[in-house]
Short mmCIF file of C-alpha atoms in Angstrom, two decimals:
data_model
loop_
_atom_site.label_atom_id
_atom_site.label_comp_id
_atom_site.label_asym_id
_atom_site.label_seq_id
_atom_site.Cartn_x
_atom_site.Cartn_y
_atom_site.Cartn_z
CA MET A 1 0.03 0.01 0.15
CA ALA A 2 1.22 3.61 -0.72
CA PRO A 3 2.46 5.83 1.92
CA ASP A 4 0.18 8.57 3.02
CA SER A 5 1.12 12.04 2.72
CA ILE A 6 2.81 14.01 5.33
CA ASN A 7 2.67 18.04 6.04
CA THR A 8 5.42 18.11 8.39
CA THR A 9 5.48 22.01 7.87
CA GLY A 10 1.89 22.41 9.12
CA GLY A 11 2.40 20.01 11.65
CA ASP A 12 -0.22 17.13 10.78
CA ILE A 13 -0.32 14.04 8.71
CA ALA A 14 -3.05 12.52 6.54
CA VAL A 15 -4.00 8.80 6.77
CA ASN A 16 -7.04 7.14 4.95
CA GLY A 17 -8.52 10.24 3.93
CA ARG A 18 -8.67 11.96 7.57
CA ARG A 19 -5.95 14.90 9.17
CA TYR A 20 -4.35 14.35 12.27
CA ARG A 21 -2.22 16.90 14.12
CA LEU A 22 1.01 15.71 15.60
CA PRO A 23 0.95 15.02 19.34
CA ARG A 24 2.09 18.19 21.37
CA GLN A 25 2.54 15.56 24.66
CA PRO A 26 2.43 11.93 24.69
CA VAL A 27 -0.94 10.76 23.61
CA VAL A 28 -2.45 7.11 25.07
CA VAL A 29 -5.45 5.75 23.37
CA VAL A 30 -6.99 2.83 24.99
CA CYS A 31 -9.46 0.28 23.95
CA ILE A 32 -11.13 -1.40 26.77
CA ASP A 33 -12.36 -4.52 25.46
CA GLY A 34 -16.11 -5.15 26.08
CA SER A 35 -16.41 -2.09 28.52
CA GLU A 36 -20.21 -1.22 27.96
CA PRO A 37 -21.29 2.34 29.66
CA GLY A 38 -21.95 1.58 33.42
CA TYR A 39 -18.77 0.05 34.17
CA ILE A 40 -16.99 3.14 34.76
CA GLU A 41 -19.73 4.66 36.41
CA ARG A 42 -20.62 1.87 38.84
CA ALA A 43 -16.93 1.65 40.07
CA VAL A 44 -17.09 5.40 40.82
CA GLU A 45 -20.20 5.04 42.61
CA ALA A 46 -18.52 2.44 44.75
CA GLY A 47 -15.88 4.75 45.61
CA ARG A 48 -13.13 2.70 43.87
CA ALA A 49 -12.16 4.64 40.79
CA PRO A 50 -11.37 8.31 41.98
CA TRP A 51 -9.38 9.35 38.59
CA PHE A 52 -12.55 8.18 36.39
CA GLY A 53 -14.49 9.96 38.94
CA ASN A 54 -12.64 13.29 38.27
CA VAL A 55 -12.38 12.93 34.66
CA LEU A 56 -16.32 12.17 34.40
CA THR A 57 -16.87 15.72 36.04
CA GLN A 58 -13.86 17.77 34.95
CA GLY A 59 -12.75 15.96 31.65
CA THR A 60 -15.08 14.65 28.88
CA SER A 61 -17.89 11.71 29.04
CA LEU A 62 -19.43 10.90 25.58
CA LEU A 63 -21.13 8.24 23.85
CA ALA A 64 -20.07 6.52 20.51
CA ASP A 65 -21.12 3.97 18.21
CA CYS A 66 -18.81 0.75 17.55
CA VAL A 67 -18.57 -0.98 14.34
CA VAL A 68 -21.07 -3.75 13.51
CA PRO A 69 -20.27 -6.72 14.08
CA SER A 70 -19.67 -5.56 17.57
CA PHE A 71 -16.40 -7.75 17.92
CA THR A 72 -12.75 -7.37 18.75
CA ASN A 73 -10.86 -7.30 15.53
CA PRO A 74 -13.19 -5.14 13.33
CA ASN A 75 -13.26 -2.50 15.93
CA ASN A 76 -9.80 -2.27 16.93
CA LEU A 77 -8.71 -2.07 13.30
CA SER A 78 -11.35 0.58 12.65
CA ILE A 79 -9.81 2.63 15.81
CA VAL A 80 -6.30 2.49 14.31
CA THR A 81 -7.11 3.03 10.97
CA GLY A 82 -9.82 5.96 11.36
CA GLN A 83 -12.07 4.05 8.98
CA PRO A 84 -14.95 1.41 8.93
CA PRO A 85 -14.26 -2.31 7.99
CA ALA A 86 -15.65 -1.20 4.08
CA VAL A 87 -12.42 0.27 4.07
CA HIS A 88 -9.66 -1.61 6.05
CA GLY A 89 -11.27 -5.05 5.52
CA ILE A 90 -11.28 -6.70 9.04
CA CYS A 91 -15.06 -7.82 9.41
CA GLY A 92 -14.53 -10.25 12.16
CA ASN A 93 -12.21 -12.20 14.32
CA TYR A 94 -13.07 -15.38 12.10
CA PHE A 95 -14.05 -15.68 8.30
CA LEU A 96 -14.34 -17.86 5.54
CA ASP A 97 -11.48 -16.90 3.38
CA PRO A 98 -12.76 -16.42 -0.51
CA ASP A 99 -9.44 -17.10 -1.84
CA THR A 100 -9.07 -20.49 -0.28
CA GLY A 101 -12.42 -21.55 0.75
CA LYS A 102 -11.13 -22.04 4.09
CA GLU A 103 -12.41 -20.95 7.71
CA VAL A 104 -9.45 -19.10 9.00
CA MET A 105 -8.59 -16.54 12.09
CA MET A 106 -8.58 -12.90 10.38
CA ASN A 107 -5.49 -11.78 12.26
CA ASP A 108 -3.08 -12.32 9.61
CA PRO A 109 -1.65 -8.56 8.72
CA LYS A 110 -2.28 -9.77 4.72
CA PHE A 111 -5.89 -9.15 5.28
CA LEU A 112 -5.75 -5.50 6.13
CA ARG A 113 -6.32 -3.42 3.23
CA VAL A 114 -4.87 -0.08 4.21
CA GLU A 115 -2.16 0.98 6.50
CA THR A 116 -2.83 2.28 9.98
CA LEU A 117 -2.24 5.61 11.41
CA PHE A 118 1.23 4.33 13.09
CA PRO A 119 3.66 4.12 10.08
CA ALA A 120 2.43 7.55 9.35
CA PHE A 121 3.11 8.98 12.56
CA GLN A 122 6.59 6.97 12.71
CA ARG A 123 7.40 8.51 9.30
CA ALA A 124 6.71 11.97 10.79
CA GLY A 125 9.19 11.37 13.76
CA CYS A 126 6.89 10.02 16.22
CA ARG A 127 7.90 7.10 18.43
CA ILE A 128 5.14 4.44 18.88
CA ALA A 129 4.15 1.90 21.52
CA VAL A 130 1.64 -0.58 20.70
CA ILE A 131 0.43 -2.96 23.57
CA THR A 132 -2.12 -5.64 23.30
CA ALA A 133 -3.33 -8.16 25.79
CA LYS A 134 -3.94 -10.94 23.49
CA ASP A 135 -1.31 -11.73 20.66
CA LYS A 136 -3.99 -12.17 17.95
CA LEU A 137 -4.14 -8.49 17.32
CA ARG A 138 -0.54 -7.54 17.73
CA GLY A 139 0.52 -8.32 13.88
CA LEU A 140 -2.32 -6.35 12.72
CA LEU A 141 -2.13 -3.19 14.85
CA GLY A 142 1.71 -3.21 14.49
CA LYS A 143 1.65 -3.77 10.60
CA GLY A 144 4.16 -1.33 8.74
CA LEU A 145 6.04 -0.18 11.88
CA ALA A 146 9.85 -0.15 11.86
CA LEU A 147 10.36 -1.66 15.10
CA GLY A 148 13.41 -1.02 16.96
CA ALA A 149 14.84 0.59 20.35
CA GLY A 150 13.82 4.59 20.23
CA LYS A 151 11.36 3.87 17.21
CA ALA A 152 8.65 1.76 17.95
CA CYS A 153 7.59 -1.56 19.95
CA SER A 154 4.51 -3.89 19.32
CA PHE A 155 4.05 -6.62 21.67
CA SER A 156 1.40 -8.34 23.88
CA SER A 157 1.01 -9.59 27.25
CA GLU A 158 0.19 -12.91 26.35
CA LYS A 159 3.36 -13.41 24.70
CA SER A 160 5.63 -10.98 26.48
CA ASP A 161 8.23 -13.34 27.38
CA LYS A 162 9.01 -14.08 23.69
CA ALA A 163 9.12 -10.45 22.75
CA SER A 164 12.52 -9.67 20.96
CA LEU A 165 13.96 -6.57 19.50
CA GLY A 166 13.69 -7.63 15.88
CA GLU A 167 10.06 -9.21 16.11
CA ASN A 168 8.57 -6.41 18.73
CA GLY A 169 11.05 -3.83 18.79
CA ILE A 170 11.76 -4.44 22.59
CA ASP A 171 13.05 -7.32 24.62
CA ARG A 172 13.28 -8.32 28.31
CA VAL A 173 9.77 -7.26 28.57
CA ASN A 174 8.93 -8.91 31.76
CA ALA A 175 11.98 -7.19 33.32
CA VAL A 176 11.10 -4.04 32.46
CA VAL A 177 7.54 -4.28 33.80
CA GLY A 178 8.19 -6.30 36.85
CA MET A 179 5.47 -8.93 35.98
CA ASP A 180 5.63 -12.55 34.90
CA VAL A 181 3.55 -13.51 32.20
CA PRO A 182 -0.11 -13.36 33.10
CA ASP A 183 -2.55 -16.34 32.63
CA VAL A 184 -4.67 -15.58 29.47
CA TYR A 185 -7.80 -16.21 31.35
CA SER A 186 -7.05 -13.63 33.82
CA ALA A 187 -7.93 -9.62 34.69
CA GLY A 188 -3.72 -9.82 34.87
CA LEU A 189 -3.31 -9.74 31.15
CA SER A 190 -5.12 -6.39 31.01
CA GLY A 191 -3.25 -5.23 34.02
CA PHE A 192 0.09 -6.19 32.42
CA VAL A 193 -0.89 -3.95 29.39
CA PHE A 194 -1.51 -1.06 31.91
CA SER A 195 1.38 -1.62 33.74
CA ALA A 196 4.01 -1.88 30.84
CA ARG A 197 2.25 1.45 29.50
CA VAL A 198 3.28 3.45 32.42
CA LYS A 199 6.81 1.85 32.49
CA LEU A 200 7.24 2.89 28.92
CA ILE A 201 6.13 6.29 29.32
CA GLU A 202 8.48 6.85 32.15
CA ARG A 203 11.56 5.16 30.28
CA ASP A 204 10.87 5.93 26.54
CA ARG A 205 8.51 8.75 26.27
CA PRO A 206 6.64 7.30 23.23
CA GLN A 207 4.48 10.06 21.46
CA ILE A 208 1.82 7.67 20.39
CA MET A 209 0.52 4.74 22.61
CA ASN A 210 -2.33 2.42 21.48
CA LEU A 211 -3.56 0.08 24.12
CA SER A 212 -6.17 -2.91 23.83
CA THR A 213 -7.22 -4.84 26.93
CA THR A 214 -9.11 -8.16 26.68
CA ASP A 215 -12.92 -8.45 27.86
CA TYR A 216 -12.28 -11.72 29.95
CA ILE A 217 -13.59 -10.03 33.09
CA GLN A 218 -16.72 -8.24 31.25
CA HIS A 219 -17.98 -11.66 29.65
CA LYS A 220 -18.02 -12.91 33.34
CA HIS A 221 -19.14 -10.14 35.55
CA ALA A 222 -21.65 -7.13 34.91
CA PRO A 223 -21.30 -3.68 35.89
CA GLY A 224 -21.07 -2.56 39.48
CA THR A 225 -20.34 -6.39 40.67
CA PRO A 226 -17.26 -6.79 42.81
CA VAL A 227 -14.99 -8.35 40.44
CA ALA A 228 -15.90 -5.81 37.83
CA ASN A 229 -15.13 -2.94 40.33
CA ASP A 230 -11.87 -4.29 41.49
CA PHE A 231 -10.64 -4.45 37.44
CA TYR A 232 -11.73 -0.83 37.09
CA ALA A 233 -10.19 0.28 40.20
CA MET A 234 -6.69 -1.43 39.00
CA MET A 235 -7.17 0.28 35.66
CA ASP A 236 -7.97 3.59 37.72
CA ARG A 237 -4.43 3.42 39.55
CA TYR A 238 -2.55 3.54 36.47
CA MET A 239 -4.59 5.99 34.39
CA ALA A 240 -3.94 8.44 37.46
CA LYS A 241 -0.18 7.57 37.21
CA LEU A 242 -0.38 8.36 33.28
CA ASP A 243 -2.12 11.65 33.84
CA ALA A 244 0.30 12.79 36.27
CA LEU A 245 2.87 11.93 33.53
CA GLY A 246 1.27 14.71 31.40
CA CYS A 247 -0.40 12.10 29.11
CA THR A 248 -3.58 13.21 26.75
CA ILE A 249 -5.49 9.97 27.67
CA VAL A 250 -8.80 8.94 25.54
CA LEU A 251 -10.66 5.84 26.29
CA THR A 252 -13.16 3.94 24.48
CA ALA A 253 -14.25 0.35 23.87
CA ASP A 254 -14.48 -1.94 20.68
CA HIS A 255 -18.03 -2.98 22.09
CA GLY A 256 -20.30 -3.41 24.82
CA MET A 257 -21.47 -6.55 26.55
CA ASN A 258 -25.06 -7.84 27.38
CA ALA A 259 -26.50 -10.93 29.35
CA LYS A 260 -27.51 -13.77 26.87
CA PHE A 261 -28.86 -16.34 29.08
CA GLY A 262 -32.52 -17.57 29.99
CA ALA A 263 -34.20 -17.88 33.18
CA ASP A 264 -32.53 -21.20 33.75
CA GLY A 265 -29.23 -19.45 33.37
CA LYS A 266 -28.34 -21.38 30.47
CA PRO A 267 -26.93 -19.64 27.27
CA ASP A 268 -30.18 -18.36 25.17
CA VAL A 269 -28.93 -19.74 21.45
CA ILE A 270 -30.37 -20.01 18.18
CA TYR A 271 -28.55 -22.90 16.57
CA LEU A 272 -28.36 -21.57 12.85
CA GLN A 273 -26.46 -24.78 11.38
CA ASP A 274 -29.05 -26.82 12.97
CA LEU A 275 -31.94 -24.57 11.40
CA PHE A 276 -30.51 -24.66 8.00
CA ASP A 277 -29.96 -28.36 7.94
CA ASP A 278 -33.58 -29.08 8.77
CA TRP A 279 -34.69 -26.60 6.15
CA LEU A 280 -32.06 -27.40 3.23
CA GLY A 281 -30.40 -30.52 3.97
CA LYS A 282 -27.52 -31.44 6.25
CA ASP A 283 -24.45 -29.10 5.31
CA GLU A 284 -25.94 -27.64 2.41
CA ALA A 285 -25.69 -24.20 3.86
CA ARG A 286 -22.51 -22.97 5.82
CA VAL A 287 -22.87 -20.88 9.08
CA ILE A 288 -19.57 -19.01 10.16
CA LEU A 289 -19.54 -17.20 13.53
CA PRO A 290 -17.18 -14.05 13.38
CA ILE A 291 -16.83 -14.01 17.08
CA THR A 292 -14.57 -17.09 17.14
CA ASP A 293 -11.21 -16.83 18.24
CA PRO A 294 -8.70 -18.99 20.14
CA TYR A 295 -10.19 -17.80 23.47
CA VAL A 296 -13.49 -19.28 23.65
CA VAL A 297 -13.56 -20.19 27.15
CA HIS A 298 -15.69 -17.39 28.30
CA HIS A 299 -18.02 -17.17 25.39
CA GLY A 300 -18.06 -20.73 23.80
CA ALA A 301 -18.05 -19.25 20.21
CA LEU A 302 -21.58 -17.78 20.91
CA GLY A 303 -22.18 -13.91 19.56
CA SER A 304 -25.05 -12.16 18.06
CA PHE A 305 -23.58 -11.87 14.76
CA ALA A 306 -23.44 -14.54 11.92
CA VAL A 307 -22.96 -15.31 8.26
CA VAL A 308 -24.39 -17.85 6.15
CA TYR A 309 -23.15 -19.35 2.84
CA LEU A 310 -26.26 -20.51 0.99
CA PRO A 311 -26.44 -23.20 -1.85
CA ALA A 312 -26.99 -22.60 -5.37
CA GLY A 313 -30.62 -21.85 -5.89
CA THR A 314 -31.72 -20.57 -2.55
CA THR A 315 -32.17 -17.04 -2.29
CA ALA A 316 -31.08 -14.80 0.50
CA ALA A 317 -34.37 -13.15 0.66
CA GLU A 318 -36.28 -16.51 1.30
CA MET A 319 -34.14 -17.48 4.00
CA ALA A 320 -34.04 -14.01 5.27
CA ALA A 321 -38.09 -14.04 5.37
CA LYS A 322 -37.83 -17.53 7.35
CA LEU A 323 -35.61 -15.94 10.21
CA LYS A 324 -37.30 -12.65 10.40
CA ALA A 325 -40.41 -14.51 11.44
CA MET A 326 -38.66 -16.08 14.09
CA ALA A 327 -38.31 -14.68 17.60
CA GLY A 328 -34.75 -13.57 18.73
CA ILE A 329 -33.89 -12.34 15.43
CA GLU A 330 -32.89 -8.39 15.13
CA ALA A 331 -32.15 -8.39 11.30
CA ALA A 332 -31.55 -10.94 8.60
CA LEU A 333 -29.60 -9.08 5.53
CA SER A 334 -28.33 -10.24 2.11
CA LYS A 335 -24.81 -9.42 1.97
CA GLN A 336 -25.08 -6.48 -0.18
CA ASP A 337 -27.70 -5.15 2.44
CA ALA A 338 -25.46 -5.88 5.29
CA ALA A 339 -22.45 -4.25 3.44
CA SER A 340 -24.22 -0.97 2.95
CA ARG A 341 -25.76 -0.82 6.14
CA PHE A 342 -23.16 -1.75 8.50
CA GLU A 343 -20.23 -0.51 6.28
CA LEU A 344 -18.60 -3.95 5.47
CA PRO A 345 -16.72 -5.39 2.73
CA ALA A 346 -19.19 -7.43 0.65
CA ASP A 347 -16.58 -9.68 -0.75
CA ARG A 348 -15.92 -11.04 2.94
CA LEU A 349 -19.52 -12.21 3.94
CA GLY A 350 -21.64 -14.67 3.43
CA ASP A 351 -24.97 -14.65 1.32
CA LEU A 352 -27.14 -13.83 4.35
CA VAL A 353 -26.01 -11.57 7.45
CA VAL A 354 -27.70 -12.52 10.67
CA VAL A 355 -28.15 -10.41 14.01
CA SER A 356 -29.77 -11.67 17.04
CA THR A 357 -31.73 -9.45 19.62
CA LYS A 358 -30.34 -8.18 22.66
CA HIS A 359 -30.17 -11.52 25.19
CA LYS A 360 -29.95 -13.98 22.36
CA VAL A 361 -26.70 -15.50 20.74
CA LEU A 362 -26.40 -17.30 17.60
CA GLY A 363 -24.39 -20.76 17.10
CA THR A 364 -23.77 -23.50 14.40
CA SER A 365 -24.89 -26.70 15.70
CA ALA A 366 -25.67 -27.41 19.44
CA ALA A 367 -23.00 -30.36 19.20
CA ARG A 368 -19.94 -28.33 17.87
CA HIS A 369 -20.16 -25.97 20.88
CA ASP A 370 -18.15 -26.57 24.15
CA LEU A 371 -19.87 -24.59 26.85
CA SER A 372 -17.89 -26.20 29.56
CA GLY A 373 -15.89 -23.38 30.41
CA LEU A 374 -19.17 -21.07 31.08
CA THR A 375 -18.43 -20.94 34.81
CA GLU A 376 -21.27 -17.90 34.98
CA PRO A 377 -24.13 -17.12 32.84
CA LEU A 378 -23.24 -16.07 29.43
CA ARG A 379 -22.41 -12.31 28.54
CA SER A 380 -21.50 -11.71 25.06
CA HIS A 381 -21.82 -9.29 22.27
CA GLY A 382 -21.65 -8.93 18.28
CA GLY A 383 -25.07 -7.40 17.60
CA LEU A 384 -26.57 -3.82 17.31
CA THR A 385 -27.48 -3.85 21.17
CA GLU A 386 -23.90 -3.66 21.97
CA GLN A 387 -22.81 -1.14 19.60
CA VAL A 388 -22.91 2.14 22.18
CA VAL A 389 -19.67 2.53 23.95
CA PRO A 390 -18.20 5.05 26.19
CA MET A 391 -15.54 7.77 24.93
CA ILE A 392 -13.72 9.55 27.90
CA ALA A 393 -10.71 11.70 28.12
CA ASN A 394 -8.93 13.42 30.57
CA ARG A 395 -9.47 16.94 28.82
CA ALA A 396 -12.01 19.18 27.50
CA VAL A 397 -13.20 17.93 23.69
CA THR A 398 -15.03 20.14 21.37
CA LEU A 399 -16.68 18.05 18.25
CA PRO A 400 -18.33 19.63 15.32
CA THR A 401 -22.10 20.28 15.79
CA GLY A 402 -24.28 17.32 14.94
CA HIS A 403 -21.33 15.00 14.77
CA GLN A 404 -22.40 11.31 15.11
CA LEU A 405 -19.31 10.02 17.21
CA ARG A 406 -18.10 6.68 16.24
CA ASN A 407 -15.31 4.91 18.35
CA PHE A 408 -12.90 5.10 15.38
CA ASP A 409 -13.06 8.83 15.98
CA ILE A 410 -11.00 8.31 18.81
CA PHE A 411 -7.53 9.66 17.20
CA ASP A 412 -9.39 12.46 15.77
CA VAL A 413 -10.62 13.27 19.51
CA ALA A 414 -7.38 12.65 21.07
CA LEU A 415 -4.98 14.76 18.57
CA ASN A 416 -7.47 17.21 16.93
CA ARG A 417 -10.50 17.91 19.50
CA VAL A 418 -8.85 18.12 23.04
CA SER A 419 -8.31 21.47 24.65
CA ALA A 420 -4.43 22.41 25.17
#
């Protein structure tokens, strides 16, 4: 992909059709995975998050819409490109690759169709740090960076012990942070991200930092619960340290989260593959769940967005009509209609896109989902009802009149819209 233009004389850069001022102080952009509105407020009300309390009253607290499907990869890539999936190409965590016909993770950098903001900022002379909780995002978010000491680093909590100067632009991460590698299914995976951020600001003073957490806690614990408040209290302490170091801090989420279980406490699932097998014959249709990733213990690969590949002779319209007549279906759209409505790349969707209602999830076949890891009633995401997310800044923000804020406006907010 061709490099974007840089206007160093004017002190800004252009990336993917948007302009960004070069930072005047370290800018920290945080994607709190799964942080629906209410988590921060409940922690403040419980007296657990004084920094957030000050920011809610003295800084800026807004609501924004995330990308649908409201999953991790599409939204994180929208955040770091400033554009929806129709532009950058990442429309799920998992998809059916049309070039190979195989179901694969959508975390290979080759699937990204445009440059992120970070190489452009690096060409303009900025030091960059990209830190993720899970390694699945690291390659995508760090694509195109010239990694090395004093230039840029890109690493994950999950594989911090394997970080090297050549691969990640930093080594001895665990020694720098003063923490061992956390368990991937723990709040500590996100805690490592925040601790590393403080250490790097103190040591290297990167001008641009992008941080992405894991939603392990949000999948298991609702806003205001003791475990959730503990998590946000931990985050609050690190944010206060970064604020004291003079950073501009802006936080958003990749998606919200909702309870997805019935009165019996079990996941409330519509198994689409089983339905289509009954309607069309076994395996005539193919259901893909874009929530799927290597970390399914806390959600069982159950989310509120699915795509369906239909056999020849079966139209999306007739199948959509059957689905929309069912309770629990929010939308059933042809690939063209879904691509237009949700700003998605049509060539990476199935023939039919299905979205469930607030408390329902979509599965393939009942026999294919291992739900043994769901030790608490299921909370998940993916649909329209998880689209509203917070956007919080430690400085005053001025937005254009009538602007519909999206979570992928966050770098525009952090660099162009905050007060000095």
